[in-house]
Short mmCIF file of C-alpha atoms and ligand atoms in Angstrom, two decimals:
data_model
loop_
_atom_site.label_atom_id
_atom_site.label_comp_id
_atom_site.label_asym_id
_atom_site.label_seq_id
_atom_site.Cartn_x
_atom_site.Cartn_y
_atom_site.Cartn_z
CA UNK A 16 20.51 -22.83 -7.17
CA UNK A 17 17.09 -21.91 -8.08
CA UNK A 18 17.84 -18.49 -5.98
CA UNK A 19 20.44 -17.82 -8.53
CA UNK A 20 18.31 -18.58 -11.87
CA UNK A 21 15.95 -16.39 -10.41
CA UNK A 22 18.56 -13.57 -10.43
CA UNK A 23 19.76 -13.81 -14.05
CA UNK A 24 15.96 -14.08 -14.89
CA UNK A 25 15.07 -10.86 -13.11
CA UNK A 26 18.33 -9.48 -14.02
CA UNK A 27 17.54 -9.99 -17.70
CA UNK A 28 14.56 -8.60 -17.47
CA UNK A 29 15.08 -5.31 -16.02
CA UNK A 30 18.05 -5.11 -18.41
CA UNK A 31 15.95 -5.88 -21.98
CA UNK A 32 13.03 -3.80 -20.22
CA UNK A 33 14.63 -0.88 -18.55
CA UNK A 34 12.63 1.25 -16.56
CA UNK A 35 11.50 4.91 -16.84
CA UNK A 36 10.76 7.47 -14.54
CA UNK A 37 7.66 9.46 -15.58
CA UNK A 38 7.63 12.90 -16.36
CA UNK A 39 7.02 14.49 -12.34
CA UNK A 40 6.00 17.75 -11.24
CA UNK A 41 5.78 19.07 -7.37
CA UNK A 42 4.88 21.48 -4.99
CA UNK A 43 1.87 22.32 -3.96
CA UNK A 44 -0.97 22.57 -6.64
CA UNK A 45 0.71 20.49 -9.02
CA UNK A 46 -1.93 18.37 -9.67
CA UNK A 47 -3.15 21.38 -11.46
CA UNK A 48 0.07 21.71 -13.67
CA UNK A 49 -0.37 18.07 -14.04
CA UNK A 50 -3.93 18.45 -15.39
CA UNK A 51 -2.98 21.20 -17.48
CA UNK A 52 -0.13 19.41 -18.97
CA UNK A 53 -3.04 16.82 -19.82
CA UNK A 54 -5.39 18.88 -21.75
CA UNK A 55 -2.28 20.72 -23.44
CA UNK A 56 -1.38 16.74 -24.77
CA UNK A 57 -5.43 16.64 -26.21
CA UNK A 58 -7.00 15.18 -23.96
CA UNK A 59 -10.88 16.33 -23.20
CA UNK A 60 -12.79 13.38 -21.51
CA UNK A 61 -10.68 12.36 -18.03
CA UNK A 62 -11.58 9.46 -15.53
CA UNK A 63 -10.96 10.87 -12.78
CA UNK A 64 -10.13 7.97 -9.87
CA UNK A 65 -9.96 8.72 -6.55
CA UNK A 66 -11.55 7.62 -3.32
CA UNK A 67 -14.13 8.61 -1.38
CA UNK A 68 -12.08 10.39 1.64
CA UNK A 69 -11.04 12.77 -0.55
CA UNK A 70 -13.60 13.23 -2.87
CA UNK A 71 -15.68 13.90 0.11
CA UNK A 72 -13.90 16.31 1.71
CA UNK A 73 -13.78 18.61 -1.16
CA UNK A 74 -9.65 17.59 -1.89
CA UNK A 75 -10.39 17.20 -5.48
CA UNK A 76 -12.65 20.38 -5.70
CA UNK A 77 -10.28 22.53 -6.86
CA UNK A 78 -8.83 20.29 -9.28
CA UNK A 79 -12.64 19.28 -10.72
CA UNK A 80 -13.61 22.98 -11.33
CA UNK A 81 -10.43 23.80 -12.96
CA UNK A 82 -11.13 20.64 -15.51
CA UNK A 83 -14.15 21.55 -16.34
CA UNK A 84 -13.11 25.19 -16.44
CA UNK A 85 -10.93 24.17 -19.13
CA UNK A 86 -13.27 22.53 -21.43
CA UNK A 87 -13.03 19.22 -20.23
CA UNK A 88 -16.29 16.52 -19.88
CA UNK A 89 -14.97 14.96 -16.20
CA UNK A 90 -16.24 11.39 -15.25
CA UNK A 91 -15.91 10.97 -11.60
CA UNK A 92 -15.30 7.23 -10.21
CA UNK A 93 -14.30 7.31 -6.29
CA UNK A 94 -15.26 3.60 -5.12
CA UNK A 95 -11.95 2.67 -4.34
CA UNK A 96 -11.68 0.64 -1.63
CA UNK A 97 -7.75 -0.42 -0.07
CA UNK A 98 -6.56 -3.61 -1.42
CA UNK A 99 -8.65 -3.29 -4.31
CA UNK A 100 -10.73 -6.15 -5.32
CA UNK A 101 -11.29 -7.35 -9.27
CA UNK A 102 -15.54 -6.35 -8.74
CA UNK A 103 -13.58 -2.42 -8.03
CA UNK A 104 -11.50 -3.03 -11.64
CA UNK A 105 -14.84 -3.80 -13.41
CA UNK A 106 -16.90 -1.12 -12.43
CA UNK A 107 -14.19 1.17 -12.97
CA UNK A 108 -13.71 0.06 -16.51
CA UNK A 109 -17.49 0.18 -17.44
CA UNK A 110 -17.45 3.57 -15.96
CA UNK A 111 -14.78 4.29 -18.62
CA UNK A 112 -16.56 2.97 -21.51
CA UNK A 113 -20.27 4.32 -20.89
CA UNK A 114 -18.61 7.61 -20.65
CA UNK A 115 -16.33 7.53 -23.30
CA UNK A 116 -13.08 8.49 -21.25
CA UNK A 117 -9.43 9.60 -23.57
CA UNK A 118 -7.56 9.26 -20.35
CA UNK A 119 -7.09 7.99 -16.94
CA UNK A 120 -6.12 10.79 -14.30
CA UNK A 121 -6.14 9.58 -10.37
CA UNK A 122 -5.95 11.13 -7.04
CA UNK A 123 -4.70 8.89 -4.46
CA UNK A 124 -2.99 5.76 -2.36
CA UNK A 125 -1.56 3.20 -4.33
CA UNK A 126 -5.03 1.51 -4.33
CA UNK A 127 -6.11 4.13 -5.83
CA UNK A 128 -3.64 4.12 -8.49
CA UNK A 129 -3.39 0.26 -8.94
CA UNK A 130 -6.39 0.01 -10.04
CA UNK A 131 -6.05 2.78 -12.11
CA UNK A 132 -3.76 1.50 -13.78
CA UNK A 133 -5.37 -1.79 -14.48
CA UNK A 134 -8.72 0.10 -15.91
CA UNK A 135 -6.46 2.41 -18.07
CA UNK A 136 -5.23 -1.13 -19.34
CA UNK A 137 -8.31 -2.88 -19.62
CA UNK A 138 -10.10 0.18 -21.70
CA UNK A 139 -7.38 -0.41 -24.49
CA UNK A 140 -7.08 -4.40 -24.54
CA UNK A 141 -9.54 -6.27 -26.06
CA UNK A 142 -8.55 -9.57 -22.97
CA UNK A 143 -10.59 -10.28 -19.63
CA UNK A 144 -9.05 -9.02 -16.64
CA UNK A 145 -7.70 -12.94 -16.03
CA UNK A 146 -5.83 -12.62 -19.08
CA UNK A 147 -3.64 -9.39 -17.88
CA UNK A 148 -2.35 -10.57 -14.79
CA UNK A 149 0.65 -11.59 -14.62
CA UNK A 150 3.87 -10.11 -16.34
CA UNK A 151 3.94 -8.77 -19.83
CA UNK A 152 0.35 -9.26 -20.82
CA UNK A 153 -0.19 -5.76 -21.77
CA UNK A 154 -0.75 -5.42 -25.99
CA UNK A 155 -1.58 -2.13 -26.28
CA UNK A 156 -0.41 1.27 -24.83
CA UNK A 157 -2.73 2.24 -21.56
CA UNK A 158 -5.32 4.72 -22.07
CA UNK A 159 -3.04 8.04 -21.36
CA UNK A 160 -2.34 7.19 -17.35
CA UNK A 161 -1.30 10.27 -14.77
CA UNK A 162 -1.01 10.04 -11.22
CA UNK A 163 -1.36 11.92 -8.10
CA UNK A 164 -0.11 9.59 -4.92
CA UNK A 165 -1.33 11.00 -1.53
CA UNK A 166 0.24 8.28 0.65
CA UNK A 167 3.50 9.02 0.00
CA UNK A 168 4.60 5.33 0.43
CA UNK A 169 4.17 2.64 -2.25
CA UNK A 170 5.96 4.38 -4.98
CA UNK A 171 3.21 3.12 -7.58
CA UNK A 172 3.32 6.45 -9.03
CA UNK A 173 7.13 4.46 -11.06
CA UNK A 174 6.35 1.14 -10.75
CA UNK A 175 5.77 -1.39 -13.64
CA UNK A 176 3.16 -2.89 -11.07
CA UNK A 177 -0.80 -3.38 -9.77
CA UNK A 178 -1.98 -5.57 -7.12
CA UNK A 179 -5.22 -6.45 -6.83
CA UNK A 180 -6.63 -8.47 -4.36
CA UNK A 181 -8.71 -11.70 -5.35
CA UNK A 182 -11.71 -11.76 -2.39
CA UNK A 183 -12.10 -15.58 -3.34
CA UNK A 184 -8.49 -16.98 -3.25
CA UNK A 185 -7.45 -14.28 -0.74
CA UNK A 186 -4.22 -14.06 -2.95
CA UNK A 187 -3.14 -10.57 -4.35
CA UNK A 188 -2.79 -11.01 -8.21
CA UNK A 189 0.16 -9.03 -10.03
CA UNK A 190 -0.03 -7.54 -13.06
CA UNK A 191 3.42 -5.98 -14.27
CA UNK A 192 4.14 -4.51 -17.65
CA UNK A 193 6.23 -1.13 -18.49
CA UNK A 194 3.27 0.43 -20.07
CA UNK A 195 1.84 0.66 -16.36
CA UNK A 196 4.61 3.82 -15.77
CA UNK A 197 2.38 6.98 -15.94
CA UNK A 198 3.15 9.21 -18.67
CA UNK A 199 2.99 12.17 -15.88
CA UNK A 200 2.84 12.44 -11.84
CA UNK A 201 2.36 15.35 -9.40
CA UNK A 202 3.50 15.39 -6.14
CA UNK A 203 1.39 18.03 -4.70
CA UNK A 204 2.23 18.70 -1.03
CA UNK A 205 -1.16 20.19 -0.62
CA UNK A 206 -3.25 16.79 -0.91
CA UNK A 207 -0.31 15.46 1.86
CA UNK A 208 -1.25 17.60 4.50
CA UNK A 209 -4.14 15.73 5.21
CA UNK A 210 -3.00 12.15 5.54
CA UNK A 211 -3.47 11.26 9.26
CA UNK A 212 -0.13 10.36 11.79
CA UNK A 213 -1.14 6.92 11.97
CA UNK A 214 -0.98 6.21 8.04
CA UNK A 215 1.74 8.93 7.34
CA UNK A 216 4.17 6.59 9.60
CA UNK A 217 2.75 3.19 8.25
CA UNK A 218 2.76 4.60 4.60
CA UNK A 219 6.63 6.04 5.33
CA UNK A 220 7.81 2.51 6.58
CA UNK A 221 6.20 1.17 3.74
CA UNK A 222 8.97 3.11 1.63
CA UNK A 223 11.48 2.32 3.76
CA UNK A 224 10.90 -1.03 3.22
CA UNK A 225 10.51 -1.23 -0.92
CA UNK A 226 14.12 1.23 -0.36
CA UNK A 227 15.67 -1.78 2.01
CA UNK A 228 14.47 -4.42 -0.61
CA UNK A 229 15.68 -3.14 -2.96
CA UNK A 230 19.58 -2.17 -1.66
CA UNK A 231 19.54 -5.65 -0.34
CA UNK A 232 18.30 -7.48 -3.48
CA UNK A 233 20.59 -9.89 -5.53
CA UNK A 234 19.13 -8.16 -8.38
CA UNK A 235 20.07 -4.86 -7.22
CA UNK A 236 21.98 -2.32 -9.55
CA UNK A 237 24.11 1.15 -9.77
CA UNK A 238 21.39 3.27 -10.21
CA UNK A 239 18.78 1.59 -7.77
CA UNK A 240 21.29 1.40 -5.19
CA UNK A 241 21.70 5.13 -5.62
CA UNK A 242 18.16 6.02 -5.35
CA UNK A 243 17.31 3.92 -2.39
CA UNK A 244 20.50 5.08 -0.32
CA UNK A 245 18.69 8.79 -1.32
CA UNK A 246 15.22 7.22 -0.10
CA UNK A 247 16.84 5.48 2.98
CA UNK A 248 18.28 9.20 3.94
CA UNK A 249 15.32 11.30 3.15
CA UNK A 250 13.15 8.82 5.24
CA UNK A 251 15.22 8.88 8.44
CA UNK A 252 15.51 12.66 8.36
CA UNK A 253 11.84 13.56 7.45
CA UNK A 254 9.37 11.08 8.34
CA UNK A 255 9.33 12.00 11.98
CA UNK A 256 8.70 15.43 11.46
CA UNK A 257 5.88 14.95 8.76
CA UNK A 258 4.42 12.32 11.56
CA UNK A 259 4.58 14.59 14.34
CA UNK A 260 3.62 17.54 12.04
CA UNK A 261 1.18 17.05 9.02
CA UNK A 262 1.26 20.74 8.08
CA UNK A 263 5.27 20.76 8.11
CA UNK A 264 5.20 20.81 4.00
CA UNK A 265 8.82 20.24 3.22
CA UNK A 266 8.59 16.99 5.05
CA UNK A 267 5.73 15.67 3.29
CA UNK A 268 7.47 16.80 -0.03
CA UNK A 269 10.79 15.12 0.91
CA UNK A 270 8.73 11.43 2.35
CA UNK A 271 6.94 12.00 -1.20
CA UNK A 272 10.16 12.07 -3.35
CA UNK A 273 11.68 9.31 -1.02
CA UNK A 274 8.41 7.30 -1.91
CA UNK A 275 9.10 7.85 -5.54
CA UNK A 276 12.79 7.22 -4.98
CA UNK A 277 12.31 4.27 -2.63
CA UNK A 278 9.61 3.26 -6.12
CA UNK A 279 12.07 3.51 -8.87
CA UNK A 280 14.86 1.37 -6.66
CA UNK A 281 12.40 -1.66 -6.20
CA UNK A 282 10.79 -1.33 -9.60
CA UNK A 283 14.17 -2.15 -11.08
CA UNK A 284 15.90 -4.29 -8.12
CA UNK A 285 12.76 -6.03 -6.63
CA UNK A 286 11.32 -6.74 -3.13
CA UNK A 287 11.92 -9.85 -0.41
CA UNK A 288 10.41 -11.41 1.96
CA UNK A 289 8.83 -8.25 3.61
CA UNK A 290 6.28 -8.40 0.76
CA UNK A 291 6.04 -11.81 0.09
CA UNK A 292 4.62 -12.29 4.00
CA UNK A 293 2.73 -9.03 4.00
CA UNK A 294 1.12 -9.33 0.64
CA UNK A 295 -0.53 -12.92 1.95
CA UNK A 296 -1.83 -11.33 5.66
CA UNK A 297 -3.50 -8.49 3.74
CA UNK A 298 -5.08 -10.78 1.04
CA UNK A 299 -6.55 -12.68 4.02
CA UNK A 300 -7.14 -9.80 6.41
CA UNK A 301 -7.35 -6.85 4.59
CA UNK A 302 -4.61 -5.78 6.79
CA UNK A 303 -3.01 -2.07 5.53
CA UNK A 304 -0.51 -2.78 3.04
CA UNK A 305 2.07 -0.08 4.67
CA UNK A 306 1.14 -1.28 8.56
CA UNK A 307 2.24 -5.09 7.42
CA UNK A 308 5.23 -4.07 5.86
CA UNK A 309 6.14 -1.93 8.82
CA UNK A 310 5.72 -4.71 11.94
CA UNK A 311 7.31 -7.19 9.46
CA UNK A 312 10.26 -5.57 9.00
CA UNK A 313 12.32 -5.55 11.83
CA UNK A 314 11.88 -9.83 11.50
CA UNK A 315 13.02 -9.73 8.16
CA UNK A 316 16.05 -6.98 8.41
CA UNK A 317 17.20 -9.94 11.56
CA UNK A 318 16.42 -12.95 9.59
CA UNK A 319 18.76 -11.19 6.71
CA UNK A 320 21.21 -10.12 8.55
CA UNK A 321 23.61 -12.98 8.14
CA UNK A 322 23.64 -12.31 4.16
CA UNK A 323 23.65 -8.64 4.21
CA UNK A 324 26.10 -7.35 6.89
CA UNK A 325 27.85 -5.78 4.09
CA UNK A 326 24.83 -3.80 3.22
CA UNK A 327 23.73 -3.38 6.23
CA UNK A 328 26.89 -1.40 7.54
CA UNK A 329 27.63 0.44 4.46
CA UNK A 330 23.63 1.87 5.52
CA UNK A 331 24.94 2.44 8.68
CA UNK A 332 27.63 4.53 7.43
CA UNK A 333 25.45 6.40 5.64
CA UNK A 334 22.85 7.30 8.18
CA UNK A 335 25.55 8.05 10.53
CA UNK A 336 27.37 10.69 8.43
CA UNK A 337 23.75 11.79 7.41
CA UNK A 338 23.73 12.77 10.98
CA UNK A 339 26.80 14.63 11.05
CA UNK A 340 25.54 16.66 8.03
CA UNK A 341 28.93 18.19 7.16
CA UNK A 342 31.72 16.15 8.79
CA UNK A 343 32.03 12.87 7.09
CA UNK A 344 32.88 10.31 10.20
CA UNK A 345 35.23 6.95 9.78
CA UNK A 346 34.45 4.34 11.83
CA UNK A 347 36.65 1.24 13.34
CA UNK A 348 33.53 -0.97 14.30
CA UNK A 349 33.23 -4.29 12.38
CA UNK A 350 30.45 -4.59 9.63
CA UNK A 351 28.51 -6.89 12.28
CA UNK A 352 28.43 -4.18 15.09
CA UNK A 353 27.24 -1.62 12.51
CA UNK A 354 24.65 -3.91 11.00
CA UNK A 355 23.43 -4.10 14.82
CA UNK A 356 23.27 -1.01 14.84
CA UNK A 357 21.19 -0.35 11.76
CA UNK A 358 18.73 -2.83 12.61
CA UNK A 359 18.40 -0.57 16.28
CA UNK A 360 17.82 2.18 14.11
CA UNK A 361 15.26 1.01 12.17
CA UNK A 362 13.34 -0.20 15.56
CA UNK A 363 13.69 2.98 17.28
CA UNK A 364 12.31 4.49 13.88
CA UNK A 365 9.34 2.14 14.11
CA UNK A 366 9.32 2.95 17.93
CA UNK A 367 9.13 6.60 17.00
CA UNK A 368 6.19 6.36 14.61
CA UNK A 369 3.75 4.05 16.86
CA UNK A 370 4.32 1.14 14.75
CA UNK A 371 2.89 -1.67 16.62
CA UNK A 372 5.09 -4.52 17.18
CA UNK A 373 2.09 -7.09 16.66
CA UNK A 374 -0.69 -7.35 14.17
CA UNK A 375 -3.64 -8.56 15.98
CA UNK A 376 -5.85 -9.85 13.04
CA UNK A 377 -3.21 -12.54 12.60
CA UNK A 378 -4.67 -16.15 13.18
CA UNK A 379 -2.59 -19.38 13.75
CA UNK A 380 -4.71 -21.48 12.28
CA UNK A 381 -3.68 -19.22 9.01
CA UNK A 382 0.16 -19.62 9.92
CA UNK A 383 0.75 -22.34 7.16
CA UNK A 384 -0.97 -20.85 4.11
CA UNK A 385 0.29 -18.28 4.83
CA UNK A 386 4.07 -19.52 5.53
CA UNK A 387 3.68 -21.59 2.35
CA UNK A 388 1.74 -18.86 -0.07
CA UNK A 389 5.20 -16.12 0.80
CA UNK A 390 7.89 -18.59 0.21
CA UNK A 391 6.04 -19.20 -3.30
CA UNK A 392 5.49 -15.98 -3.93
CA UNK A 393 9.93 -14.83 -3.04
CA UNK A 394 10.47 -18.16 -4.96
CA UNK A 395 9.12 -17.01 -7.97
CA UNK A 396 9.27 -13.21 -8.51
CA UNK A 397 12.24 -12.04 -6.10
CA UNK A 398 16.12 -12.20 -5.75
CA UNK A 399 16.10 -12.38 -2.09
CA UNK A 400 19.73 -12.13 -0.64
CA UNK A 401 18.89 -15.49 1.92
CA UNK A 402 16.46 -17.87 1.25
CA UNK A 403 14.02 -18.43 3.39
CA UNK A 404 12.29 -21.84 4.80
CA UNK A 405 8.58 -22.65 5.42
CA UNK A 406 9.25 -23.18 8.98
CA UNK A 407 11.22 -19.52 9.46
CA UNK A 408 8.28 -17.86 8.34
CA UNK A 409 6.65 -19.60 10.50
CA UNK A 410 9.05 -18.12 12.99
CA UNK A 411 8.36 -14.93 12.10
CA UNK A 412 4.42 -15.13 11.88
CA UNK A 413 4.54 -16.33 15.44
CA UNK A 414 6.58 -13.14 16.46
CA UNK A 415 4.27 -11.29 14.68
CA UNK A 416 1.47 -12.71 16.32
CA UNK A 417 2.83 -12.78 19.83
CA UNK A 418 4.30 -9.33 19.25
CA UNK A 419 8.41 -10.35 20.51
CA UNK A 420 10.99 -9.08 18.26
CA UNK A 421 13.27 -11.88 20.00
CA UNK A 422 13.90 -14.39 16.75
CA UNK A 423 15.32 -17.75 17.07
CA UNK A 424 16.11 -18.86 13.80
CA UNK A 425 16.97 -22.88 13.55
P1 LIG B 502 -4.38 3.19 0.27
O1 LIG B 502 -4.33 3.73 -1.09
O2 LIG B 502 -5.14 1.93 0.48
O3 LIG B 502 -4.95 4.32 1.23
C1 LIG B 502 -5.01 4.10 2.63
C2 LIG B 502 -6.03 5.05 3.26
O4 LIG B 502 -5.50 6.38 3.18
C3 LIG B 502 -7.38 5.10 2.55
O5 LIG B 502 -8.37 5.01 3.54
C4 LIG B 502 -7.41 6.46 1.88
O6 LIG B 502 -8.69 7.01 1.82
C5 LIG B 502 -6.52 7.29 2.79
N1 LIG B 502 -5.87 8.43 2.14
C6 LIG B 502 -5.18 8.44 0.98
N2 LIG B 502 -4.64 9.64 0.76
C7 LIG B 502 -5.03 10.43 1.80
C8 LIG B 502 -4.80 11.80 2.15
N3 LIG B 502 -4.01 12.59 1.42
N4 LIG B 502 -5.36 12.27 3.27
C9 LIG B 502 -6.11 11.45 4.06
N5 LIG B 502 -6.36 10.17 3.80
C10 LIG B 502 -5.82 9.66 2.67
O7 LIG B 502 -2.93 2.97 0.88
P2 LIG B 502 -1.50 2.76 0.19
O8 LIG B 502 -0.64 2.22 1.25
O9 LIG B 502 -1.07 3.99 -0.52
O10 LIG B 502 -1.77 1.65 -0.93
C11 LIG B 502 -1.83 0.27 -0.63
C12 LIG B 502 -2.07 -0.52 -1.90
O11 LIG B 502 -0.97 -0.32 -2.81
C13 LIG B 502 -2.13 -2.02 -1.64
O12 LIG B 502 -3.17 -2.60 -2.40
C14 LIG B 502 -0.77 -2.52 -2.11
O13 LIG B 502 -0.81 -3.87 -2.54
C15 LIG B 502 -0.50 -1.57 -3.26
N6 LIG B 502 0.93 -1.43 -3.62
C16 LIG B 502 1.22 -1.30 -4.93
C17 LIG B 502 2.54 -1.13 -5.34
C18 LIG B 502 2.85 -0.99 -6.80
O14 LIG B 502 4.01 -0.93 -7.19
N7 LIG B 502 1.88 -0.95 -7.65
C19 LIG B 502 3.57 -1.09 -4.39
C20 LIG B 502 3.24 -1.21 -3.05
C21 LIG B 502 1.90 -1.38 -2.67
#
């Protein structure tokens, strides 16, 4: 009952608040264009976020010079940590307002960009940062927002969404409002090249996962169905090659449109139980947002599979006439055979990238907040397509723990 309210809520929502897809440009060096598109729209005193990695190894170099080149009056803040905290936010923002910043340009992982979008928001409205999480709190347009993702995995570069961590509660805060959409992105194969195997595959799952969400939601619709089958295909196909090859550029360009894709799809259809457990183990581990997703996956794709055969098999399908490029195959297996097989798929994905099948900061003694903080979190912001109990989380935080995919579900 309540699983259903929470559809028509969510539904109504993305219906009265559609969402947008920002302005994109890709290829290498389009950060550039991006920045030039920028200063052609006025704007002369950038923050430019980023994080350390690539600000020290010279990744933003090119990018600086031609700023400055062009007149602008650059204010540098790189202290982004992953999982950004609130004390990240603040220092941001007073960067922002010492220096007199117009707009808000970052370079980076979605920690980068979420909390760049929540200083972009915080320069422009007069509140604390308490008073903008949650979901429509923003009064006043961002300070012009444009975005560069180098992880090619949480989609933030479309979303209506930050999360920042809370170091006290160990709870990840939201803060979603359609004025978080950038006005412009770049997807600029060049600063792709450098992300390393191990978080090219966890980042890649990550968008496999926000692209399975999605297409499994209650909440899901025409168009985000569409662009997470698109995700769902690109993935499979590319993300092995731009694991086992970080200099393969079309790969990386195709994982980063997927990301973007796999973004859109859960911006408008929402998440599940993936993210509700994950978001809880990295608020109390600091746990990689992309390598939780990834070993909790496979638990949640079994626990699902009762409710989404359907879905399941039609991805199946999909995948399988993917493979057969030009010949589109019929098939006379049941749904449940083919939403077998799907799940196999996705493990001998995972198997492919080095996912791990355990996460070893993961503490019993942690099992029941935890449990209890991601069935509170599904109950109140997703339309998950089986509701889960306390004590199946549990389940699957054990298996996660113990590092068995075997599930037994009472
Ligand atoms: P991240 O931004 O934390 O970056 C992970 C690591 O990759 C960092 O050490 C960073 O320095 C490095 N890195 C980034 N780009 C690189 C490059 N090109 N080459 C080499 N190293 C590079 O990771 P992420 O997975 O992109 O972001 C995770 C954060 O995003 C979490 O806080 C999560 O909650 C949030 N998130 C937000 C949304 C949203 O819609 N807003 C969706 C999903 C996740």
């Amino acid at each position: 009952m309540f699983n259903s309210i929470m559809t028509l809520a969510l539904r109504a929502l993305a219906t009265f608040y559609p969402s947008q897809k920002p302005l994109m440009f890709s290829g290498a060096h389009s950060a550039i264009k991006l920045a030039d598109f920028m200063i052609d729209s006025g704007i002369q005193r950038p923050l430019l976020i980023t994080d350390r990695f690539l600000l020290d190894n010279g990744m933003l170099d090119g990018l600086i010079t031609h700023l400055k080149k062009r007149g602008c009056v650059v204010t540098t803040y790189a202290d982004i940590i992953p999982n950004p905290t609130f004390a990240v936010i603040e220092s941001g923002l007073a960067s922002s307002k010492k220096n007199h910043c117009d707009a808000v340009f970052v370079v980076g992982g979605g920690s980068a960009i979420d909390a760049a979008k929540v200083i972009a928001a915080a320069s422009t409205n007069k509140k604390p940062l308490t008073q903008l999480t949650g979901i429509l709190k923003v009064d006043n347009p961002l300070l012009p927002f444009y975005a560069v993702p180098t992880t090619s995995g949480t989609g933030s570069e479309v979303t209506s969404a930050a999360v920042i961590s809370d170091s006290e509660t160990h709870k990840k805060q939201f803060f979603v409002d359609p004025k978080y959409i950038p006005k412009a992105i770049a997807l600029d194969s060049e600063l792709l090249k450098s992300l390393p195997p191990a978080i090219t595959a966890a980042t890649g799952m990550d968008a496999l996962t926000h692209a399975i969400e999605a297409y499994t939601s209650k909440n899901h619709f025409a168009d985000s169905d569409q662009d997470a089958e698109t995700a769902i295909r690109l993935l499979f196909r590319f993300l092995p090659a731009a694991y086992q090859n970080g200099d393969d550029i079309y790969a990386r360009e195709m994982v980063a449109v997927a990301s973007f894709l796999a973004g859109y799809a859960f911006n408008k259809a929402g998440l599940g139980y993936v993210h509700a457990i994950s978001h809880q183990i990295s608020a109390h581990y600091n746990t990689a947002h992309g390598l939780a997703n990834a070993v909790i996956l496979p638990r949640v794709l079994r626990f699902n599979q009762s409710s989404c055969q359907k879905r399941y098999a039609a991805l199946e399908q999909l995948l399988t006439n993917n493979s057969a490029r030009q010949s589109v195959t019929t098939t006379t297996e049941t749904d449940q055979e083919l939403a077998q097989q799907f799940i196999a798929r996705v493990d001998r994905l995972s198997d492919a990238l080095n996912i791990p099948v355990n996460l070893t900061d993961l503490q019993p003694t942690d099992f029941n907040a935890i449990a209890q903080q991601a069935i509170a979190e599904a109950r109140r912001s997703y339309a998950v397509p089986r509701v889960m109990k306390k004590e199946q989380a549990t389940v699957i935080l054990k298996s996660v723990h113990s590092g068995s995919r075997h599930l037994c579900f009472s």
